[in-house]
Amino acid sequence: MDNGHTNNGVKCLAGTGPWKLSEHKRNQYAVFSINETYWGEKPKLKSIRWNVLPDAQTMLMALQKGEIDLIFGADGDQLTSDALSMLQKSHSLSVSLSEPIASRAILLNTKRAVTADSTLRLAIAHAIDRQAIAKGVLNNLEEPAPTLFARNVPYCDVDLKIREYSPQKARDLLDQAGWLASQDGIREKTGIKAEVAFYFNAQNAQERTIAEVIQADLAQVGIKVNLFGEEKQIFLDRQRSGDFDLQYALSWGAPYDPQSYLSSWRIPAHGDYQAQLGLPNKEKIDRLIGDFMIEMNEDKRQALVSTILEAIHNADVYVPISYSRTKAVHTPSLKGVDFKVSQYEIPFESMYFESGNQP
């Protein structure tokens, strides 16, 4: 480490895995070669070159031209669902999807002027058509998510009241809460317009499209959504500052859900923490998460998670959208492409090329 911290740079790299970094050019590429002293079975590939490409379209073109062999990832930074569906139909490349692995949701910031209203947050949950998003944007490649975590996630088989899609229910809730229609179509309460800012990663075309659908859904019930696409680092910095009304959230997936993801809710640098700050029971929720992290009794652990999920669900901090999958698109000659438990791991060690096709 330089000056005692990794953020200042590192002087050398050390590890015990099957690969070692042999060449690196910042923002261009990294080359990994076999670690000859690896204690386990050696990889079949001689080396891996990891290219940095600016956007999903460039990645797709590079794959189609044979300049790269694999695109692998869990979100729309790599390839949109439209592109995946097109490739599945063309059969020119191999396309694989993992089982549902993480949760995609929208954060509603409880400490902002408009979204601090719990009834308005509930109305938003009823106004968003997640089925239409799953079908029209995600091409049925992801399942609509009725709750933040799927019921097969450990400790998350909890009975929660589902927010069914109902624009009329949303309108009724807003009327009851005093958010009344005005001449310009935007609801208003005590001089405050029902107008919110939705920030997303501009490099993620899929996030943009989902945001546009949500913008249209909320316009139908009198809530104006202003969309802001930002560079990824600015988007991440905004999470840390809490300077947003609506923003995307993606859980960490197996094996980190729910324990590690819940634990991150207590960290101010995370958007989840910032979005929950306006809750009157935020301190209690954080304390329960801390208790869960050290509790050894399984029944007590289950009870703690149930209480946490009920509190967050009933507060409508999250609008669940879908359960995401990891996607892999590769040249047909590349074999052994599979998925690990974690969405963050790529099993390069199991991959190989058919005889005579090694680049």
mmCIF file with all atom_site columns, N, CA and C in Angstrom, residues 252-320:
data_model
loop_
_atom_site.group_PDB
_atom_site.id
_atom_site.type_symbol
_atom_site.label_atom_id
_atom_site.label_alt_id
_atom_site.label_comp_id
_atom_site.label_asym_id
_atom_site.label_entity_id
_atom_site.label_seq_id
_atom_site.pdbx_PDB_ins_code
_atom_site.Cartn_x
_atom_site.Cartn_y
_atom_site.Cartn_z
_atom_site.occupancy
_atom_site.B_iso_or_equiv
_atom_site.pdbx_formal_charge
_atom_site.auth_seq_id
_atom_site.auth_comp_id
_atom_site.auth_asym_id
_atom_site.auth_atom_id
_atom_site.pdbx_PDB_model_num
ATOM 1   N N  . TRP A 1 252 ? -27.263 -7.295  -3.301 1.00 0.00 ? 252 TRP A N  1
ATOM 2   C CA . TRP A 1 252 ? -25.952 -7.885  -3.568 1.00 0.00 ? 252 TRP A CA 1
ATOM 3   C C  . TRP A 1 252 ? -26.051 -9.316  -4.087 1.00 0.00 ? 252 TRP A C  1
ATOM 4   N N  . GLY A 1 253 ? -27.207 -9.933  -3.959 1.00 0.00 ? 253 GLY A N  1
ATOM 5   C CA . GLY A 1 253 ? -27.388 -11.296 -4.459 1.00 0.00 ? 253 GLY A CA 1
ATOM 6   C C  . GLY A 1 253 ? -26.736 -12.332 -3.552 1.00 0.00 ? 253 GLY A C  1
ATOM 7   N N  . ALA A 1 254 ? -26.906 -13.601 -3.943 1.00 0.00 ? 254 ALA A N  1
ATOM 8   C CA . ALA A 1 254 ? -26.292 -14.701 -3.189 1.00 0.00 ? 254 ALA A CA 1
ATOM 9   C C  . ALA A 1 254 ? -24.766 -14.615 -3.310 1.00 0.00 ? 254 ALA A C  1
ATOM 10  N N  . PRO A 1 255 ? -24.020 -14.977 -2.274 1.00 0.00 ? 255 PRO A N  1
ATOM 11  C CA . PRO A 1 255 ? -24.453 -15.435 -0.961 1.00 0.00 ? 255 PRO A CA 1
ATOM 12  C C  . PRO A 1 255 ? -24.583 -14.302 0.062  1.00 0.00 ? 255 PRO A C  1
ATOM 13  N N  . TYR A 1 256 ? -24.703 -13.062 -0.415 1.00 0.00 ? 256 TYR A N  1
ATOM 14  C CA . TYR A 1 256 ? -24.665 -11.900 0.471  1.00 0.00 ? 256 TYR A CA 1
ATOM 15  C C  . TYR A 1 256 ? -26.046 -11.446 0.945  1.00 0.00 ? 256 TYR A C  1
ATOM 16  N N  . ASP A 1 257 ? -27.099 -11.873 0.226  1.00 0.00 ? 257 ASP A N  1
ATOM 17  C CA . ASP A 1 257 ? -28.455 -11.524 0.648  1.00 0.00 ? 257 ASP A CA 1
ATOM 18  C C  . ASP A 1 257 ? -28.981 -12.591 1.603  1.00 0.00 ? 257 ASP A C  1
ATOM 19  N N  . PRO A 1 258 ? -29.648 -12.197 2.681  1.00 0.00 ? 258 PRO A N  1
ATOM 20  C CA . PRO A 1 258 ? -29.913 -10.799 3.011  1.00 0.00 ? 258 PRO A CA 1
ATOM 21  C C  . PRO A 1 258 ? -28.884 -10.157 3.932  1.00 0.00 ? 258 PRO A C  1
ATOM 22  N N  . GLN A 1 259 ? -28.019 -10.961 4.602  1.00 0.00 ? 259 GLN A N  1
ATOM 23  C CA . GLN A 1 259 ? -27.245 -10.455 5.734  1.00 0.00 ? 259 GLN A CA 1
ATOM 24  C C  . GLN A 1 259 ? -26.323 -9.281  5.375  1.00 0.00 ? 259 GLN A C  1
ATOM 25  N N  . SER A 1 260 ? -25.495 -9.435  4.336  1.00 0.00 ? 260 SER A N  1
ATOM 26  C CA . SER A 1 260 ? -24.546 -8.367  4.012  1.00 0.00 ? 260 SER A CA 1
ATOM 27  C C  . SER A 1 260 ? -25.248 -7.136  3.462  1.00 0.00 ? 260 SER A C  1
ATOM 28  N N  . TYR A 1 261 ? -26.275 -7.369  2.636  1.00 0.00 ? 261 TYR A N  1
ATOM 29  C CA . TYR A 1 261 ? -27.018 -6.235  2.085  1.00 0.00 ? 261 TYR A CA 1
ATOM 30  C C  . TYR A 1 261 ? -27.732 -5.473  3.200  1.00 0.00 ? 261 TYR A C  1
ATOM 31  N N  . LEU A 1 262 ? -28.362 -6.194  4.126  1.00 0.00 ? 262 LEU A N  1
ATOM 32  C CA . LEU A 1 262 ? -29.003 -5.523  5.263  1.00 0.00 ? 262 LEU A CA 1
ATOM 33  C C  . LEU A 1 262 ? -27.979 -4.746  6.083  1.00 0.00 ? 262 LEU A C  1
ATOM 34  N N  . SER A 1 263 ? -26.827 -5.348  6.301  1.00 0.00 ? 263 SER A N  1
ATOM 35  C CA . SER A 1 263 ? -25.797 -4.670  7.093  1.00 0.00 ? 263 SER A CA 1
ATOM 36  C C  . SER A 1 263 ? -25.357 -3.366  6.441  1.00 0.00 ? 263 SER A C  1
ATOM 37  N N  . SER A 1 264 ? -25.342 -3.331  5.094  1.00 0.00 ? 264 SER A N  1
ATOM 38  C CA . SER A 1 264 ? -24.930 -2.117  4.385  1.00 0.00 ? 264 SER A CA 1
ATOM 39  C C  . SER A 1 264 ? -25.919 -0.972  4.589  1.00 0.00 ? 264 SER A C  1
ATOM 40  N N  . TRP A 1 265 ? -27.134 -1.283  4.992  1.00 0.00 ? 265 TRP A N  1
ATOM 41  C CA . TRP A 1 265 ? -28.135 -0.240  5.249  1.00 0.00 ? 265 TRP A CA 1
ATOM 42  C C  . TRP A 1 265 ? -27.731 0.668   6.409  1.00 0.00 ? 265 TRP A C  1
ATOM 43  N N  . ARG A 1 266 ? -26.775 0.227   7.197  1.00 0.00 ? 266 ARG A N  1
ATOM 44  C CA . ARG A 1 266 ? -26.326 1.030   8.352  1.00 0.00 ? 266 ARG A CA 1
ATOM 45  C C  . ARG A 1 266 ? -25.148 1.932   8.004  1.00 0.00 ? 266 ARG A C  1
ATOM 46  N N  . ILE A 1 267 ? -24.686 1.876   6.740  1.00 0.00 ? 267 ILE A N  1
ATOM 47  C CA . ILE A 1 267 ? -23.488 2.613   6.337  1.00 0.00 ? 267 ILE A CA 1
ATOM 48  C C  . ILE A 1 267 ? -23.895 3.884   5.590  1.00 0.00 ? 267 ILE A C  1
ATOM 49  N N  . PRO A 1 268 ? -23.514 5.071   6.087  1.00 0.00 ? 268 PRO A N  1
ATOM 50  C CA . PRO A 1 268 ? -23.933 6.332   5.453  1.00 0.00 ? 268 PRO A CA 1
ATOM 51  C C  . PRO A 1 268 ? -23.551 6.470   3.988  1.00 0.00 ? 268 PRO A C  1
ATOM 52  N N  . ALA A 1 269 ? -22.524 5.751   3.523  1.00 0.00 ? 269 ALA A N  1
ATOM 53  C CA . ALA A 1 269 ? -22.092 5.866   2.124  1.00 0.00 ? 269 ALA A CA 1
ATOM 54  C C  . ALA A 1 269 ? -23.034 5.166   1.166  1.00 0.00 ? 269 ALA A C  1
ATOM 55  N N  . HIS A 1 270 ? -24.030 4.443   1.673  1.00 0.00 ? 270 HIS A N  1
ATOM 56  C CA . HIS A 1 270 ? -24.940 3.692   0.816  1.00 0.00 ? 270 HIS A CA 1
ATOM 57  C C  . HIS A 1 270 ? -26.262 4.434   0.642  1.00 0.00 ? 270 HIS A C  1
ATOM 58  N N  . GLY A 1 271 ? -26.797 4.359   -0.585 1.00 0.00 ? 271 GLY A N  1
ATOM 59  C CA . GLY A 1 271 ? -28.067 5.010   -0.863 1.00 0.00 ? 271 GLY A CA 1
ATOM 60  C C  . GLY A 1 271 ? -29.199 4.484   -0.014 1.00 0.00 ? 271 GLY A C  1
ATOM 61  N N  . ASP A 1 272 ? -29.149 3.206   0.356  1.00 0.00 ? 272 ASP A N  1
ATOM 62  C CA . ASP A 1 272 ? -30.189 2.607   1.193  1.00 0.00 ? 272 ASP A CA 1
ATOM 63  C C  . ASP A 1 272 ? -30.260 3.329   2.538  1.00 0.00 ? 272 ASP A C  1
ATOM 64  N N  . TYR A 1 273 ? -29.090 3.558   3.144  1.00 0.00 ? 273 TYR A N  1
ATOM 65  C CA . TYR A 1 273 ? -29.037 4.282   4.422  1.00 0.00 ? 273 TYR A CA 1
ATOM 66  C C  . TYR A 1 273 ? -29.632 5.674   4.264  1.00 0.00 ? 273 TYR A C  1
ATOM 67  N N  . GLN A 1 274 ? -29.213 6.385   3.222  1.00 0.00 ? 274 GLN A N  1
ATOM 68  C CA . GLN A 1 274 ? -29.679 7.754   3.021  1.00 0.00 ? 274 GLN A CA 1
ATOM 69  C C  . GLN A 1 274 ? -31.195 7.793   2.803  1.00 0.00 ? 274 GLN A C  1
ATOM 70  N N  . ALA A 1 275 ? -31.714 6.825   2.036  1.00 0.00 ? 275 ALA A N  1
ATOM 71  C CA . ALA A 1 275 ? -33.143 6.805   1.744  1.00 0.00 ? 275 ALA A CA 1
ATOM 72  C C  . ALA A 1 275 ? -33.975 6.498   2.979  1.00 0.00 ? 275 ALA A C  1
ATOM 73  N N  . GLN A 1 276 ? -33.400 5.789   3.935  1.00 0.00 ? 276 GLN A N  1
ATOM 74  C CA . GLN A 1 276 ? -34.131 5.388   5.140  1.00 0.00 ? 276 GLN A CA 1
ATOM 75  C C  . GLN A 1 276 ? -34.042 6.411   6.268  1.00 0.00 ? 276 GLN A C  1
ATOM 76  N N  . LEU A 1 277 ? -33.224 7.443   6.117  1.00 0.00 ? 277 LEU A N  1
ATOM 77  C CA . LEU A 1 277 ? -32.962 8.369   7.220  1.00 0.00 ? 277 LEU A CA 1
ATOM 78  C C  . LEU A 1 277 ? -34.204 9.089   7.729  1.00 0.00 ? 277 LEU A C  1
ATOM 79  N N  . GLY A 1 278 ? -35.212 9.271   6.868  1.00 0.00 ? 278 GLY A N  1
ATOM 80  C CA . GLY A 1 278 ? -36.415 9.963   7.288  1.00 0.00 ? 278 GLY A CA 1
ATOM 81  C C  . GLY A 1 278 ? -37.396 9.103   8.059  1.00 0.00 ? 278 GLY A C  1
ATOM 82  N N  . LEU A 1 279 ? -37.103 7.814   8.200  1.00 0.00 ? 279 LEU A N  1
ATOM 83  C CA . LEU A 1 279 ? -38.012 6.927   8.929  1.00 0.00 ? 279 LEU A CA 1
ATOM 84  C C  . LEU A 1 279 ? -37.898 7.167   10.435 1.00 0.00 ? 279 LEU A C  1
ATOM 85  N N  . PRO A 1 280 ? -39.028 7.284   11.140 1.00 0.00 ? 280 PRO A N  1
ATOM 86  C CA . PRO A 1 280 ? -38.963 7.490   12.593 1.00 0.00 ? 280 PRO A CA 1
ATOM 87  C C  . PRO A 1 280 ? -38.351 6.301   13.325 1.00 0.00 ? 280 PRO A C  1
ATOM 88  N N  . ASN A 1 281 ? -38.395 5.118   12.733 1.00 0.00 ? 281 ASN A N  1
ATOM 89  C CA . ASN A 1 281 ? -37.844 3.920   13.374 1.00 0.00 ? 281 ASN A CA 1
ATOM 90  C C  . ASN A 1 281 ? -36.512 3.494   12.768 1.00 0.00 ? 281 ASN A C  1
ATOM 91  N N  . LYS A 1 282 ? -35.812 4.402   12.084 1.00 0.00 ? 282 LYS A N  1
ATOM 92  C CA . LYS A 1 282 ? -34.531 4.079   11.453 1.00 0.00 ? 282 LYS A CA 1
ATOM 93  C C  . LYS A 1 282 ? -33.529 3.553   12.481 1.00 0.00 ? 282 LYS A C  1
ATOM 94  N N  . GLU A 1 283 ? -33.435 4.190   13.620 1.00 0.00 ? 283 GLU A N  1
ATOM 95  C CA . GLU A 1 283 ? -32.483 3.763   14.652 1.00 0.00 ? 283 GLU A CA 1
ATOM 96  C C  . GLU A 1 283 ? -32.798 2.344   15.118 1.00 0.00 ? 283 GLU A C  1
ATOM 97  N N  . LYS A 1 284 ? -34.084 2.049   15.266 1.00 0.00 ? 284 LYS A N  1
ATOM 98  C CA . LYS A 1 284 ? -34.482 0.701   15.691 1.00 0.00 ? 284 LYS A CA 1
ATOM 99  C C  . LYS A 1 284 ? -34.147 -0.321  14.624 1.00 0.00 ? 284 LYS A C  1
ATOM 100 N N  . ILE A 1 285 ? -34.402 0.008   13.356 1.00 0.00 ? 285 ILE A N  1
ATOM 101 C CA . ILE A 1 285 ? -34.090 -0.911  12.261 1.00 0.00 ? 285 ILE A CA 1
ATOM 102 C C  . ILE A 1 285 ? -32.599 -1.235  12.250 1.00 0.00 ? 285 ILE A C  1
ATOM 103 N N  . ASP A 1 286 ? -31.754 -0.216  12.401 1.00 0.00 ? 286 ASP A N  1
ATOM 104 C CA . ASP A 1 286 ? -30.312 -0.432  12.419 1.00 0.00 ? 286 ASP A CA 1
ATOM 105 C C  . ASP A 1 286 ? -29.904 -1.310  13.593 1.00 0.00 ? 286 ASP A C  1
ATOM 106 N N  . ARG A 1 287 ? -30.550 -1.098  14.734 1.00 0.00 ? 287 ARG A N  1
ATOM 107 C CA . ARG A 1 287 ? -30.230 -1.908  15.916 1.00 0.00 ? 287 ARG A CA 1
ATOM 108 C C  . ARG A 1 287 ? -30.625 -3.368  15.693 1.00 0.00 ? 287 ARG A C  1
ATOM 109 N N  . LEU A 1 288 ? -31.778 -3.597  15.076 1.00 0.00 ? 288 LEU A N  1
ATOM 110 C CA . LEU A 1 288 ? -32.224 -4.962  14.795 1.00 0.00 ? 288 LEU A CA 1
ATOM 111 C C  . LEU A 1 288 ? -31.286 -5.652  13.810 1.00 0.00 ? 288 LEU A C  1
ATOM 112 N N  . ILE A 1 289 ? -30.779 -4.899  12.818 1.00 0.00 ? 289 ILE A N  1
ATOM 113 C CA . ILE A 1 289 ? -29.817 -5.469  11.869 1.00 0.00 ? 289 ILE A CA 1
ATOM 114 C C  . ILE A 1 289 ? -28.546 -5.880  12.608 1.00 0.00 ? 289 ILE A C  1
ATOM 115 N N  . GLY A 1 290 ? -28.094 -5.031  13.510 1.00 0.00 ? 290 GLY A N  1
ATOM 116 C CA . GLY A 1 290 ? -26.919 -5.363  14.302 1.00 0.00 ? 290 GLY A CA 1
ATOM 117 C C  . GLY A 1 290 ? -27.137 -6.608  15.149 1.00 0.00 ? 290 GLY A C  1
ATOM 118 N N  . ASP A 1 291 ? -28.324 -6.735  15.726 1.00 0.00 ? 291 ASP A N  1
ATOM 119 C CA . ASP A 1 291 ? -28.651 -7.922  16.527 1.00 0.00 ? 291 ASP A CA 1
ATOM 120 C C  . ASP A 1 291 ? -28.644 -9.174  15.649 1.00 0.00 ? 291 ASP A C  1
ATOM 121 N N  . PHE A 1 292 ? -29.197 -9.050  14.444 1.00 0.00 ? 292 PHE A N  1
ATOM 122 C CA . PHE A 1 292 ? -29.245 -10.182 13.513 1.00 0.00 ? 292 PHE A CA 1
ATOM 123 C C  . PHE A 1 292 ? -27.841 -10.649 13.149 1.00 0.00 ? 292 PHE A C  1
ATOM 124 N N  . MET A 1 293 ? -26.917 -9.715  12.970 1.00 0.00 ? 293 MET A N  1
ATOM 125 C CA . MET A 1 293 ? -25.571 -10.067 12.534 1.00 0.00 ? 293 MET A CA 1
ATOM 126 C C  . MET A 1 293 ? -24.807 -10.894 13.572 1.00 0.00 ? 293 MET A C  1
ATOM 127 N N  . ILE A 1 294 ? -25.202 -10.808 14.838 1.00 0.00 ? 294 ILE A N  1
ATOM 128 C CA . ILE A 1 294 ? -24.465 -11.542 15.870 1.00 0.00 ? 294 ILE A CA 1
ATOM 129 C C  . ILE A 1 294 ? -25.292 -12.643 16.523 1.00 0.00 ? 294 ILE A C  1
ATOM 130 N N  . GLU A 1 295 ? -26.573 -12.733 16.184 1.00 0.00 ? 295 GLU A N  1
ATOM 131 C CA . GLU A 1 295 ? -27.448 -13.748 16.787 1.00 0.00 ? 295 GLU A CA 1
ATOM 132 C C  . GLU A 1 295 ? -27.118 -15.138 16.229 1.00 0.00 ? 295 GLU A C  1
ATOM 133 N N  . MET A 1 296 ? -27.013 -16.130 17.108 1.00 0.00 ? 296 MET A N  1
ATOM 134 C CA . MET A 1 296 ? -26.680 -17.489 16.700 1.00 0.00 ? 296 MET A CA 1
ATOM 135 C C  . MET A 1 296 ? -27.914 -18.387 16.580 1.00 0.00 ? 296 MET A C  1
ATOM 136 N N  . ASN A 1 297 ? -28.957 -18.083 17.319 1.00 0.00 ? 297 ASN A N  1
ATOM 137 C CA . ASN A 1 297 ? -30.160 -18.916 17.308 1.00 0.00 ? 297 ASN A CA 1
ATOM 138 C C  . ASN A 1 297 ? -30.960 -18.676 16.031 1.00 0.00 ? 297 ASN A C  1
ATOM 139 N N  . GLU A 1 298 ? -31.227 -19.744 15.280 1.00 0.00 ? 298 GLU A N  1
ATOM 140 C CA . GLU A 1 298 ? -31.878 -19.610 13.978 1.00 0.00 ? 298 GLU A CA 1
ATOM 141 C C  . GLU A 1 298 ? -33.293 -19.040 14.087 1.00 0.00 ? 298 GLU A C  1
ATOM 142 N N  . ASP A 1 299 ? -34.048 -19.448 15.071 1.00 0.00 ? 299 ASP A N  1
ATOM 143 C CA . ASP A 1 299 ? -35.412 -18.934 15.236 1.00 0.00 ? 299 ASP A CA 1
ATOM 144 C C  . ASP A 1 299 ? -35.397 -17.437 15.528 1.00 0.00 ? 299 ASP A C  1
ATOM 145 N N  . LYS A 1 300 ? -34.460 -17.015 16.361 1.00 0.00 ? 300 LYS A N  1
ATOM 146 C CA . LYS A 1 300 ? -34.348 -15.591 16.683 1.00 0.00 ? 300 LYS A CA 1
ATOM 147 C C  . LYS A 1 300 ? -33.869 -14.793 15.471 1.00 0.00 ? 300 LYS A C  1
ATOM 148 N N  . ARG A 1 301 ? -32.971 -15.387 14.689 1.00 0.00 ? 301 ARG A N  1
ATOM 149 C CA . ARG A 1 301 ? -32.511 -14.713 13.472 1.00 0.00 ? 301 ARG A CA 1
ATOM 150 C C  . ARG A 1 301 ? -33.675 -14.501 12.515 1.00 0.00 ? 301 ARG A C  1
ATOM 151 N N  . GLN A 1 302 ? -34.496 -15.539 12.353 1.00 0.00 ? 302 GLN A N  1
ATOM 152 C CA . GLN A 1 302 ? -35.655 -15.431 11.477 1.00 0.00 ? 302 GLN A CA 1
ATOM 153 C C  . GLN A 1 302 ? -36.610 -14.341 11.959 1.00 0.00 ? 302 GLN A C  1
ATOM 154 N N  . ALA A 1 303 ? -36.841 -14.298 13.256 1.00 0.00 ? 303 ALA A N  1
ATOM 155 C CA . ALA A 1 303 ? -37.751 -13.295 13.814 1.00 0.00 ? 303 ALA A CA 1
ATOM 156 C C  . ALA A 1 303 ? -37.226 -11.882 13.591 1.00 0.00 ? 303 ALA A C  1
ATOM 157 N N  . LEU A 1 304 ? -35.905 -11.710 13.723 1.00 0.00 ? 304 LEU A N  1
ATOM 158 C CA . LEU A 1 304 ? -35.306 -10.393 13.516 1.00 0.00 ? 304 LEU A CA 1
ATOM 159 C C  . LEU A 1 304 ? -35.451 -9.939  12.065 1.00 0.00 ? 304 LEU A C  1
ATOM 160 N N  . VAL A 1 305 ? -35.164 -10.831 11.115 1.00 0.00 ? 305 VAL A N  1
ATOM 161 C CA . VAL A 1 305 ? -35.272 -10.463 9.698  1.00 0.00 ? 305 VAL A CA 1
ATOM 162 C C  . VAL A 1 305 ? -36.731 -10.174 9.335  1.00 0.00 ? 305 VAL A C  1
ATOM 163 N N  . SER A 1 306 ? -37.637 -10.969 9.859  1.00 0.00 ? 306 SER A N  1
ATOM 164 C CA . SER A 1 306 ? -39.056 -10.731 9.586  1.00 0.00 ? 306 SER A CA 1
ATOM 165 C C  . SER A 1 306 ? -39.470 -9.338  10.041 1.00 0.00 ? 306 SER A C  1
ATOM 166 N N  . THR A 1 307 ? -39.037 -8.947  11.220 1.00 0.00 ? 307 THR A N  1
ATOM 167 C CA . THR A 1 307 ? -39.375 -7.618  11.745 1.00 0.00 ? 307 THR A CA 1
ATOM 168 C C  . THR A 1 307 ? -38.762 -6.515  10.896 1.00 0.00 ? 307 THR A C  1
ATOM 169 N N  . ILE A 1 308 ? -37.509 -6.708  10.476 1.00 0.00 ? 308 ILE A N  1
ATOM 170 C CA . ILE A 1 308 ? -36.832 -5.710  9.632  1.00 0.00 ? 308 ILE A CA 1
ATOM 171 C C  . ILE A 1 308 ? -37.548 -5.555  8.297  1.00 0.00 ? 308 ILE A C  1
ATOM 172 N N  . LEU A 1 309 ? -37.839 -6.676  7.647  1.00 0.00 ? 309 LEU A N  1
ATOM 173 C CA . LEU A 1 309 ? -38.474 -6.620  6.324  1.00 0.00 ? 309 LEU A CA 1
ATOM 174 C C  . LEU A 1 309 ? -39.884 -6.049  6.392  1.00 0.00 ? 309 LEU A C  1
ATOM 175 N N  . GLU A 1 310 ? -40.612 -6.381  7.447  1.00 0.00 ? 310 GLU A N  1
ATOM 176 C CA . GLU A 1 310 ? -41.961 -5.823  7.615  1.00 0.00 ? 310 GLU A CA 1
ATOM 177 C C  . GLU A 1 310 ? -41.903 -4.307  7.780  1.00 0.00 ? 310 GLU A C  1
ATOM 178 N N  . ALA A 1 311 ? -40.934 -3.828  8.571  1.00 0.00 ? 311 ALA A N  1
ATOM 179 C CA . ALA A 1 311 ? -40.810 -2.384  8.808  1.00 0.00 ? 311 ALA A CA 1
ATOM 180 C C  . ALA A 1 311 ? -40.466 -1.644  7.523  1.00 0.00 ? 311 ALA A C  1
ATOM 181 N N  . ILE A 1 312 ? -39.511 -2.162  6.761  1.00 0.00 ? 312 ILE A N  1
ATOM 182 C CA . ILE A 1 312 ? -39.093 -1.511  5.520  1.00 0.00 ? 312 ILE A CA 1
ATOM 183 C C  . ILE A 1 312 ? -40.189 -1.596  4.466  1.00 0.00 ? 312 ILE A C  1
ATOM 184 N N  . HIS A 1 313 ? -40.820 -2.756  4.354  1.00 0.00 ? 313 HIS A N  1
ATOM 185 C CA . HIS A 1 313 ? -41.881 -2.935  3.360  1.00 0.00 ? 313 HIS A CA 1
ATOM 186 C C  . HIS A 1 313 ? -43.059 -2.018  3.653  1.00 0.00 ? 313 HIS A C  1
ATOM 187 N N  . ASN A 1 314 ? -43.471 -1.954  4.905  1.00 0.00 ? 314 ASN A N  1
ATOM 188 C CA . ASN A 1 314 ? -44.629 -1.137  5.267  1.00 0.00 ? 314 ASN A CA 1
ATOM 189 C C  . ASN A 1 314 ? -44.347 0.351   5.120  1.00 0.00 ? 314 ASN A C  1
ATOM 190 N N  . ALA A 1 315 ? -43.071 0.721   5.133  1.00 0.00 ? 315 ALA A N  1
ATOM 191 C CA . ALA A 1 315 ? -42.700 2.133   4.960  1.00 0.00 ? 315 ALA A CA 1
ATOM 192 C C  . ALA A 1 315 ? -42.558 2.509   3.488  1.00 0.00 ? 315 ALA A C  1
ATOM 193 N N  . ASP A 1 316 ? -42.578 1.519   2.594  1.00 0.00 ? 316 ASP A N  1
ATOM 194 C CA . ASP A 1 316 ? -42.461 1.754   1.142  1.00 0.00 ? 316 ASP A CA 1
ATOM 195 C C  . ASP A 1 316 ? -41.223 2.581   0.795  1.00 0.00 ? 316 ASP A C  1
ATOM 196 N N  . VAL A 1 317 ? -40.097 2.173   1.360  1.00 0.00 ? 317 VAL A N  1
ATOM 197 C CA . VAL A 1 317 ? -38.821 2.792   0.994  1.00 0.00 ? 317 VAL A CA 1
ATOM 198 C C  . VAL A 1 317 ? -38.361 2.264   -0.365 1.00 0.00 ? 317 VAL A C  1
ATOM 199 N N  . TYR A 1 318 ? -38.737 1.027   -0.662 1.00 0.00 ? 318 TYR A N  1
ATOM 200 C CA . TYR A 1 318 ? -38.350 0.392   -1.917 1.00 0.00 ? 318 TYR A CA 1
ATOM 201 C C  . TYR A 1 318 ? -39.600 0.086   -2.739 1.00 0.00 ? 318 TYR A C  1
ATOM 202 N N  . VAL A 1 319 ? -39.489 0.288   -4.048 1.00 0.00 ? 319 VAL A N  1
ATOM 203 C CA . VAL A 1 319 ? -40.487 -0.233  -4.981 1.00 0.00 ? 319 VAL A CA 1
ATOM 204 C C  . VAL A 1 319 ? -39.795 -1.364  -5.739 1.00 0.00 ? 319 VAL A C  1
ATOM 205 N N  . PRO A 1 320 ? -40.074 -2.622  -5.385 1.00 0.00 ? 320 PRO A N  1
ATOM 206 C CA . PRO A 1 320 ? -39.435 -3.740  -6.086 1.00 0.00 ? 320 PRO A CA 1
ATOM 207 C C  . PRO A 1 320 ? -39.835 -3.751  -7.563 1.00 0.00 ? 320 PRO A C  1
#
